[in-house]
Coordinates of C-alpha atoms and ligand atoms in Angstrom, one line a residue:
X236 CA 0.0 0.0 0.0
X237 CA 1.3 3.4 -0.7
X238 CA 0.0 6.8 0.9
X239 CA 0.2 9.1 -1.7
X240 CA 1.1 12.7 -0.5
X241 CA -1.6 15.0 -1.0
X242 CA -1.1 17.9 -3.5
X243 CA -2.7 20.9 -1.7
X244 CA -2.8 22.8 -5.3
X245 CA -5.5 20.6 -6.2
X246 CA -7.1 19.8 -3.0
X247 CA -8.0 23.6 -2.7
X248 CA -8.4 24.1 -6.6
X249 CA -11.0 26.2 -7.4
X250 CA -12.0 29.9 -5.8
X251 CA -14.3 30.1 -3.1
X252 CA -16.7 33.1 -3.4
X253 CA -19.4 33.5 -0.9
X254 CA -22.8 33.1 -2.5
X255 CA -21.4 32.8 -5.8
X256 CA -22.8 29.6 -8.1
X257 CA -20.8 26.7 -8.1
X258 CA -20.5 25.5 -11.7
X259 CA -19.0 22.3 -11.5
X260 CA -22.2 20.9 -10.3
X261 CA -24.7 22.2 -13.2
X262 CA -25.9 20.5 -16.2
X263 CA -26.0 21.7 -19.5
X264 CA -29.6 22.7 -19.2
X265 CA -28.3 24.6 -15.9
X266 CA -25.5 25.8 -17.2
X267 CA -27.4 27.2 -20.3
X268 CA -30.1 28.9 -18.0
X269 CA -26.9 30.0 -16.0
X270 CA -25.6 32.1 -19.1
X271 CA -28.9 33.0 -20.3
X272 CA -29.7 35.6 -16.6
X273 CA -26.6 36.8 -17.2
X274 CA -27.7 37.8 -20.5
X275 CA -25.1 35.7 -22.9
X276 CA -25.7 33.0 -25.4
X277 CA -26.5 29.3 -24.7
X278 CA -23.3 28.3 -26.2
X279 CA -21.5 29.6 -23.2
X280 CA -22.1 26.1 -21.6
X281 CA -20.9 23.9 -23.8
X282 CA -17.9 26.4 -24.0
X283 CA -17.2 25.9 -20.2
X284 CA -18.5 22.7 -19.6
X285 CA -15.3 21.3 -21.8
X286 CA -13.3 24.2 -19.7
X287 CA -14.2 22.5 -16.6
X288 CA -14.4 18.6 -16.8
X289 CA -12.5 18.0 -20.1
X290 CA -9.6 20.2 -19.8
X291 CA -9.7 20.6 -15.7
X292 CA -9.4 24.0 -15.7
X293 CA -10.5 25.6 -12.7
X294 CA -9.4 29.1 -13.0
X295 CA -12.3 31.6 -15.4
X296 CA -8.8 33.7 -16.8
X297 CA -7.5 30.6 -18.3
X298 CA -10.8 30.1 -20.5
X299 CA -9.5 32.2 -23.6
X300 CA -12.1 31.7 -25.7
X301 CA -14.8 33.9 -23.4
X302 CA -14.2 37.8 -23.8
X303 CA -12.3 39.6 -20.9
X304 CA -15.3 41.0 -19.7
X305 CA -17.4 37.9 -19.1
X306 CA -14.3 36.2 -17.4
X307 CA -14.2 39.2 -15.0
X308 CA -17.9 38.6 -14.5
X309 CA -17.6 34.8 -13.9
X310 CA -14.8 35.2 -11.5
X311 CA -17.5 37.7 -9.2
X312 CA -20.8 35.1 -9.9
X313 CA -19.5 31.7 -9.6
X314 CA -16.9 29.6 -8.7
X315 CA -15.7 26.1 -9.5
X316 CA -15.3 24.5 -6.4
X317 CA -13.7 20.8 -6.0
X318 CA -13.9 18.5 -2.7
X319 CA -10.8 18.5 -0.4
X320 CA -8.1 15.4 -1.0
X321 CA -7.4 14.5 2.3
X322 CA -6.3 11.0 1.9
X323 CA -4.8 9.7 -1.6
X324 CA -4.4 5.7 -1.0
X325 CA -2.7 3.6 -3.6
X326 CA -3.6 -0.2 -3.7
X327 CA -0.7 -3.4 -4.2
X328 CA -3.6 -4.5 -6.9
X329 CA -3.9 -0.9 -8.7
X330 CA -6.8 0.3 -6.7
X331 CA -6.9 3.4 -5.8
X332 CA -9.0 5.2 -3.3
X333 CA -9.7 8.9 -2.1
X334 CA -11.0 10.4 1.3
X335 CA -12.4 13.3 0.0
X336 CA -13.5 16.1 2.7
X337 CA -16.7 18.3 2.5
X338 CA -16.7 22.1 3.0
X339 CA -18.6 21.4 6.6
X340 CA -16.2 18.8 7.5
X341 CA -18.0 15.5 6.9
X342 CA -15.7 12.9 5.0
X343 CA -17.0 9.9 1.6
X344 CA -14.9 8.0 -0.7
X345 CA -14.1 7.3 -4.0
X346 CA -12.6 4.5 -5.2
X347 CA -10.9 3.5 -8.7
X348 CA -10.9 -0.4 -9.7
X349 CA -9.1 -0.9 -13.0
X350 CA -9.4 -3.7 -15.2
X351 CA -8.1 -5.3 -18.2
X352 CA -10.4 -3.6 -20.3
X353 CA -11.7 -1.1 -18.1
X354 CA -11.3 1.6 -15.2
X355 CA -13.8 1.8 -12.8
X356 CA -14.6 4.9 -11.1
X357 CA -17.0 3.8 -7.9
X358 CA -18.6 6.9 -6.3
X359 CA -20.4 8.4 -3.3
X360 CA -24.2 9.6 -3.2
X361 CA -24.7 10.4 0.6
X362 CA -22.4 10.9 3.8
X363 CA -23.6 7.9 5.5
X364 CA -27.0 6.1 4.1
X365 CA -30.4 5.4 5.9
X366 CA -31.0 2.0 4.8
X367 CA -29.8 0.5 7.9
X368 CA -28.2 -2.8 5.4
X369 CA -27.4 -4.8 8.3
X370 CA -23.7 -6.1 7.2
X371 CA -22.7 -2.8 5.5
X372 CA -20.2 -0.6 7.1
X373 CA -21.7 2.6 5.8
X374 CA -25.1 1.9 6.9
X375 CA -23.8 1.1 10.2
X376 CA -22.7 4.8 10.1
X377 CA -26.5 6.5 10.0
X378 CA -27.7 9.1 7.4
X379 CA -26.2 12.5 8.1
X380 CA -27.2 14.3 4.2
X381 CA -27.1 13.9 0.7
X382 CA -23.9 15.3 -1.7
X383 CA -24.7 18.4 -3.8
X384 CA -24.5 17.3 -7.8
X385 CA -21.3 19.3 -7.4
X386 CA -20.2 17.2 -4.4
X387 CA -20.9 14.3 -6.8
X388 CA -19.1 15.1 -10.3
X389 CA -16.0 16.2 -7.7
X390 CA -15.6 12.8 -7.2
X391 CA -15.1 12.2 -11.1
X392 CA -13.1 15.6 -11.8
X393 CA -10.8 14.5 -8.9
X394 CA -10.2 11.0 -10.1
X395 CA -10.0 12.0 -13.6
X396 CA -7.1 14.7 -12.5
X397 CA -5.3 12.9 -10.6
X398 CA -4.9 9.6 -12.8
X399 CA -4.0 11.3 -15.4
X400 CA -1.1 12.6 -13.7
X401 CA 0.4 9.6 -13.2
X402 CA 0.9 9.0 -16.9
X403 CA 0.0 5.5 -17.1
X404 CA -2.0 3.6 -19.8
X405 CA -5.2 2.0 -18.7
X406 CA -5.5 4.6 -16.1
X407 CA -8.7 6.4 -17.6
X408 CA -12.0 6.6 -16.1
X409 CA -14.3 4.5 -18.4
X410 CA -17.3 3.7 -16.4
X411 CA -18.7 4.9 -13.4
X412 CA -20.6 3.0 -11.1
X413 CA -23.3 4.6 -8.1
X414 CA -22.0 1.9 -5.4
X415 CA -20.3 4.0 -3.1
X416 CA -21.7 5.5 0.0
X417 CA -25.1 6.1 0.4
X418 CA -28.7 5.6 -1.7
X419 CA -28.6 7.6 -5.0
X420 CA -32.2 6.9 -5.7
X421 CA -32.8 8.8 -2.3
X422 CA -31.2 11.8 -3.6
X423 CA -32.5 11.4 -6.7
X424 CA -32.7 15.4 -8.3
X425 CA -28.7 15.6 -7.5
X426 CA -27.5 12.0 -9.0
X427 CA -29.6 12.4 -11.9
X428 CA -27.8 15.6 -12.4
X429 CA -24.4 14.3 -11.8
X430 CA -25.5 11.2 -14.1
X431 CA -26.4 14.3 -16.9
X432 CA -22.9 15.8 -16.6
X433 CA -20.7 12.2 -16.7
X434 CA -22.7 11.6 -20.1
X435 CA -22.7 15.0 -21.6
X436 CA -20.4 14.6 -24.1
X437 CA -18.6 17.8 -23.7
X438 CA -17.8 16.9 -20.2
X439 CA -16.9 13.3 -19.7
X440 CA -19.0 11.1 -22.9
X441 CA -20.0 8.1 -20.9
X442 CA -22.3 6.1 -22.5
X443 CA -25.4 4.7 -21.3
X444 CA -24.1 1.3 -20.8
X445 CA -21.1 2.6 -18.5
X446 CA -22.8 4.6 -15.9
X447 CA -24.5 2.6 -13.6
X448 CA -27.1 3.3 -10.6
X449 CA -27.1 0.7 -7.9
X450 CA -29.8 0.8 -5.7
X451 CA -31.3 -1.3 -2.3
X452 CA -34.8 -1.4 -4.0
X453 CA -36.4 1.9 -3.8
X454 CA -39.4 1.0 -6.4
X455 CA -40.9 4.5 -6.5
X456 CA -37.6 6.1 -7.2
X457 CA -36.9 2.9 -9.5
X458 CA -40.1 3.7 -11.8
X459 CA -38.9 7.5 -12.1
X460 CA -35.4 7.4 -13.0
X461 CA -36.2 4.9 -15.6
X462 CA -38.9 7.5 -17.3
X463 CA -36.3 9.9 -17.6
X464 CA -32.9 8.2 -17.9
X465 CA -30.9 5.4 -20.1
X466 CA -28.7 3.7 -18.1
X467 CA -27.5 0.7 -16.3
X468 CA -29.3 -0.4 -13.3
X469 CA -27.8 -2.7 -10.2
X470 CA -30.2 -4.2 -7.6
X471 CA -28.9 -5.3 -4.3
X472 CA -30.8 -8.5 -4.3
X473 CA -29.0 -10.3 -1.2
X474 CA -31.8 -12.6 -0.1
X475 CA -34.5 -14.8 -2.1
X476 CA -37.4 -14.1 0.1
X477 CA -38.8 -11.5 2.2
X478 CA -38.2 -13.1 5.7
X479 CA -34.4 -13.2 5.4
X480 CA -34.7 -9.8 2.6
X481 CA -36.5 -7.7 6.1
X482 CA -33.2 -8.5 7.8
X483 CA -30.8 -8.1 5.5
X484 CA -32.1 -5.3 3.8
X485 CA -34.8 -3.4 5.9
X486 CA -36.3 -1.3 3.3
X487 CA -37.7 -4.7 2.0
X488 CA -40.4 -4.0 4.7
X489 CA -41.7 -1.1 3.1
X490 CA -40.6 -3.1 -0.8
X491 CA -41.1 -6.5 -0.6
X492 CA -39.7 -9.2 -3.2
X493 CA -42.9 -8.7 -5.1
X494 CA -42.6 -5.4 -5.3
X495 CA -39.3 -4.9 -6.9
X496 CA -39.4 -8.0 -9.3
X497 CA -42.2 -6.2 -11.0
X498 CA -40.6 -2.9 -10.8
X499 CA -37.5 -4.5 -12.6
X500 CA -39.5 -5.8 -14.8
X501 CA -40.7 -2.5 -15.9
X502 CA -37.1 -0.5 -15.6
X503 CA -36.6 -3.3 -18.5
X504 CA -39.6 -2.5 -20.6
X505 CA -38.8 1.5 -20.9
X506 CA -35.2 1.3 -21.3
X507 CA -34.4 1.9 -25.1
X508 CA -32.0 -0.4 -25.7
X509 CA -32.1 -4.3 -24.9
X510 CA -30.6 -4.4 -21.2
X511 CA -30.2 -6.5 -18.6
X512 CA -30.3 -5.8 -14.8
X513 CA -27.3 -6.2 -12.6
X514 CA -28.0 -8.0 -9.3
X515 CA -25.8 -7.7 -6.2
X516 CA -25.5 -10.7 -3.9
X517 CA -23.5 -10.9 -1.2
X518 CA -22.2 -14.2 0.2
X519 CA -22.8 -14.3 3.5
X520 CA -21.4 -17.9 5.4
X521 CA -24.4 -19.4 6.5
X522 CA -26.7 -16.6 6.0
X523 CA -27.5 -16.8 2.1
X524 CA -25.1 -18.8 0.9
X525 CA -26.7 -22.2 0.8
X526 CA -27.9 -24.5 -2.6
X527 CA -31.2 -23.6 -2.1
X528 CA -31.0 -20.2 -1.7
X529 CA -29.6 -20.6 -5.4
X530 CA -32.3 -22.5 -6.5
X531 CA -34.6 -20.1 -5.1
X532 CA -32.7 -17.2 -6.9
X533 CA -33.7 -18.8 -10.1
X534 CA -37.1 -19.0 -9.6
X535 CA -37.3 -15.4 -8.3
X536 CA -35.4 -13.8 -11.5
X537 CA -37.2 -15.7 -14.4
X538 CA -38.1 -13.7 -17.2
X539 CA -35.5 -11.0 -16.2
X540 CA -32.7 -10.5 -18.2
X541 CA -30.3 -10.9 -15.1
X542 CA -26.1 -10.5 -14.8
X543 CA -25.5 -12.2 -11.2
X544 CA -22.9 -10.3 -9.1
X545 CA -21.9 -12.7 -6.2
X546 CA -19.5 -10.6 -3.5
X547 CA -17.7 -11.9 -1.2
X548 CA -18.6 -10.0 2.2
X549 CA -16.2 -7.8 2.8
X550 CA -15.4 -8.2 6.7
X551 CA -15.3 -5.1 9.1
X552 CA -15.2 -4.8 12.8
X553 CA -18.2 -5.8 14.8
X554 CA -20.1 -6.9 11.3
X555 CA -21.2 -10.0 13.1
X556 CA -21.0 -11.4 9.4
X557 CA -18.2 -13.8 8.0
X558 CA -17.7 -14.1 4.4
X559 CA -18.7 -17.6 2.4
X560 CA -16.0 -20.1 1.7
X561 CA -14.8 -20.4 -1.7
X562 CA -16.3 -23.7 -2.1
X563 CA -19.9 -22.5 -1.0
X564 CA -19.2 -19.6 -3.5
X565 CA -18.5 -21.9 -6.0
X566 CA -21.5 -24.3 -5.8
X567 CA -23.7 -21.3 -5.8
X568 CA -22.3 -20.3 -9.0
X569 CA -22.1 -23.1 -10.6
X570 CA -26.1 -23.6 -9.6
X571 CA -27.0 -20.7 -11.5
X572 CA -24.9 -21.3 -14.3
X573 CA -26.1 -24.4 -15.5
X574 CA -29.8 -22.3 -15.4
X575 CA -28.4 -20.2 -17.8
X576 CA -28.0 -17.6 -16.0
X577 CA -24.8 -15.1 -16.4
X578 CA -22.9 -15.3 -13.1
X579 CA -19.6 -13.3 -12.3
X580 CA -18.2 -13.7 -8.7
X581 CA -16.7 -10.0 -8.1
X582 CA -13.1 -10.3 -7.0
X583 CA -12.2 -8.6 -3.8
X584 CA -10.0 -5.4 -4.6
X585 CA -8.0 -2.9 -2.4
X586 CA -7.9 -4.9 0.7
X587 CA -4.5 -3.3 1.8
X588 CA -6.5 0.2 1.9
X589 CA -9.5 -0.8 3.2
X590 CA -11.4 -0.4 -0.2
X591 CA -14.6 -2.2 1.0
X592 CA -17.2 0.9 1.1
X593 CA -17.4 3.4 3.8
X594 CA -14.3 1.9 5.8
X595 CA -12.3 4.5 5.8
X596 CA -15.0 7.4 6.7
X597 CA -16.6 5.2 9.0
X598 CA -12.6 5.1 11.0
X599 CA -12.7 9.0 10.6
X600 CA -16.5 9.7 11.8
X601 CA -16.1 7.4 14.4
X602 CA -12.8 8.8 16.4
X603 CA -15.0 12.5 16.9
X604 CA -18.5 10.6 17.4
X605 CA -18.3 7.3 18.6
X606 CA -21.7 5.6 18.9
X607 CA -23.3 8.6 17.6
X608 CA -26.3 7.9 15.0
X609 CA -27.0 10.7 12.4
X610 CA -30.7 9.7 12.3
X611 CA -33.2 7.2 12.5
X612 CA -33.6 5.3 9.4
X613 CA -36.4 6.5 6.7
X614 CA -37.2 4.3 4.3
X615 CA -38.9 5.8 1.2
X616 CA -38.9 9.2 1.2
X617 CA -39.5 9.9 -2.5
Ligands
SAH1900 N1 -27.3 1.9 -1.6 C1 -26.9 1.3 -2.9 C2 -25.5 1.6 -3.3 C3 -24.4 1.5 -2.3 S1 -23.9 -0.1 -1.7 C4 -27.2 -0.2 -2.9 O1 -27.6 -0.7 -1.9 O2 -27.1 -0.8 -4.0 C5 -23.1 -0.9 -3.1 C6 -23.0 -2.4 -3.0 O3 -22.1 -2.8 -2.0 C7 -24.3 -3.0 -2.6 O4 -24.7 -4.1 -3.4 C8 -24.1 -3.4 -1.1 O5 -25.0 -4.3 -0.7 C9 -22.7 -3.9 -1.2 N2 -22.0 -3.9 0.1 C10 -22.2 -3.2 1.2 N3 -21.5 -3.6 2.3 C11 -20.8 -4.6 1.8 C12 -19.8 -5.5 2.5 N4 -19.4 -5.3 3.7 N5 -19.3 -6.5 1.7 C13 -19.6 -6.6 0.4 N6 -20.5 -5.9 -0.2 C14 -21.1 -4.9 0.5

């Protein structure tokens, strides 16, 4: 594991004006309405979008293609205003993860998995989650408030800064995924915003296939972001029936099996192009891990074009969890294979810098607030 010193030029990059509109975090639709009550063309945003996220520039007197005037203007109406690097971790295995602190002190991460054909960017939603997932380490943390859209693409203009300073091939963000801290469909207006900006393509291009929401099963929030959006949707699945699902995952309770089945089913329908639906399973020894918990995976997910994640659990203190043998893992997948389904068993990545979600802000929160719970936890507040 390395500890990569933190460059305080980028960690404080950007100006900070009081009240003035932080532009990192608008769309092209905001950006556009931005330069329109300011009385410039629409173009504008397109103009500084690429400014901002393609060229990193952070700084309105370096955008030389705006006139003097409206830089002068910028610089007193807006600002471009990045997270705070405050730990840079560097995995044996390539990974790479960031603490990242907000303006009123709370800390997420953001992690970078890369692959042979691929670079994964995983990123945060909320600083801490409500969902109460009973062997996640964030949800152990409580809820204490959703990120900002800017708070959100950060994450990506940090990442995409700072791998591209090390001047390596296969070091490029190519997908981004929304498993990191927190429920994105529970801050729904500011993910779908972020989601706008990482597909835009004069910010970073991603395609519809390479951004991907993962969510616990909010249905309501399931049915609306599929009305307005392409992309890729994860379920955390977990359980096969209700009874173990109410434990595992409490917003089952208010969600049940039934429930989000048929709202899969429909996120399938409206999507434009054919897709399937990731599902998340976490193998829990002796919990969920058994051969008929398999079998009753199949019969749950018939008729949905399905690609099976199996994770191993990804251990932290006090979980009261312990992760499924390899052999257990194995039968299980093999179950589901030979019913056709498409099964990948996720490998475990940045162990040395405790990559496994919300480890490394749960350490931080936990040293000023021990025991301290941000809020009881609401279930369905779309
Ligand atoms: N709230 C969203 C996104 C964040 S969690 C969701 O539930 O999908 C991202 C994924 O990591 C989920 O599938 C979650 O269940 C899984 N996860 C959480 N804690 C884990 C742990 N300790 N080990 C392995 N996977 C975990």
């Amino acid at each position: 594991m390395q500890d990569i010193p933190v460059q305080t030029d980028i960690a404080t990059a950007g100006k900070t004006v009081p009240e003035a509109t932080n532009l990192l975090g608008l769309d092209r639709e905001g950006l556009e309405q931005f330069f329109l009550d300011m009385g410039e063309k629409k173009f504008r945003a397109t103009q500084v979008m690429k400014w901002i996220h393609q060229l990193g520039v952070t700084d309105f007197e370096d955008m030389n293609n705006l006139s003097k005037d409206l830089r002068r203007q910028l610089a007193e109406k807006a600002s471009i205003d990045n997270l705070e690097v405050a730990r840079d971790l560097l995995s044996s295995d390539g990974t790479r993860k960031w603490l990242l602190k907000l303006a009123d002190g709370n800390h997420i991460e953001a992690v970078f998995i890369p692959e042979d054909d691929r670079g994964t960017l995983c990123v945060s939603s909320q600083v801490g989650c409500a969902l109460d997932c009973s062997f996640c380490s964030t949800g152990r943390q409580g809820f204490n408030r959703n990120l900002t859209s800017a708070e959100i693409i950060s994450q990506v203009w940090l990442a995409s800064q700072l791998l591209e300073e090390e001047k390596k091939p296969g070091r490029k963000i190519t997908n981004v995924v929304m498993m990191g801290m927190g429920e994105p469909l529970l801050n729904f207006d500011n993910v779908v915003r972020a989601i706008r900006i990482m597909m835009d393509d004069f910010a970073y291009g991603l395609s519809k296939r390479r951004v991907t929401v993962s969510t616990a099963g909010v249905v309501p929030a399931m049915d609306r972001i599929g009305d307005i959006l392409d992309m890729r949707l994860a379920v955390s699945l977990h359980a096969t029936n209700d009874a173990l699902r109410d434990e595992l995952v409490p917003v089952n309770r208010k969600y049940p099996l039934k429930e989000l089945m048929a709202a899969c089913r429909r996120f399938i329908d409206k999507q434009n192009t054919r897709t399937r639906i990731t599902f998340e399973y976490v193998m829990l020894d002796g919990v969920n891990d058994r051969p008929e918990h398999a079998r009753e995976l199949i019969r749950l997910l018939k008729g949905i074009p399905t690609l099976m994640n199996l994770i191993p659990f990804n251990p932290f203190e006090a979980s009261g969890y312990s992760t499924s043998s390899r052999k257990a893992v194995a039968k299980f997948s093999e179950i589901l294979q030979n019913a056709g389904m498409t099964t990948v068993t996720r490998k475990t990545r940045g162990e040395d810098i405790d990559a496994a979600c919300g480890q490394l802000a749960g350490q931080i929160e936990d040293k000023s607030r021990r025991h301290r719970r941000f809020a009881e936890p609401r279930f369905g507040m779309e």
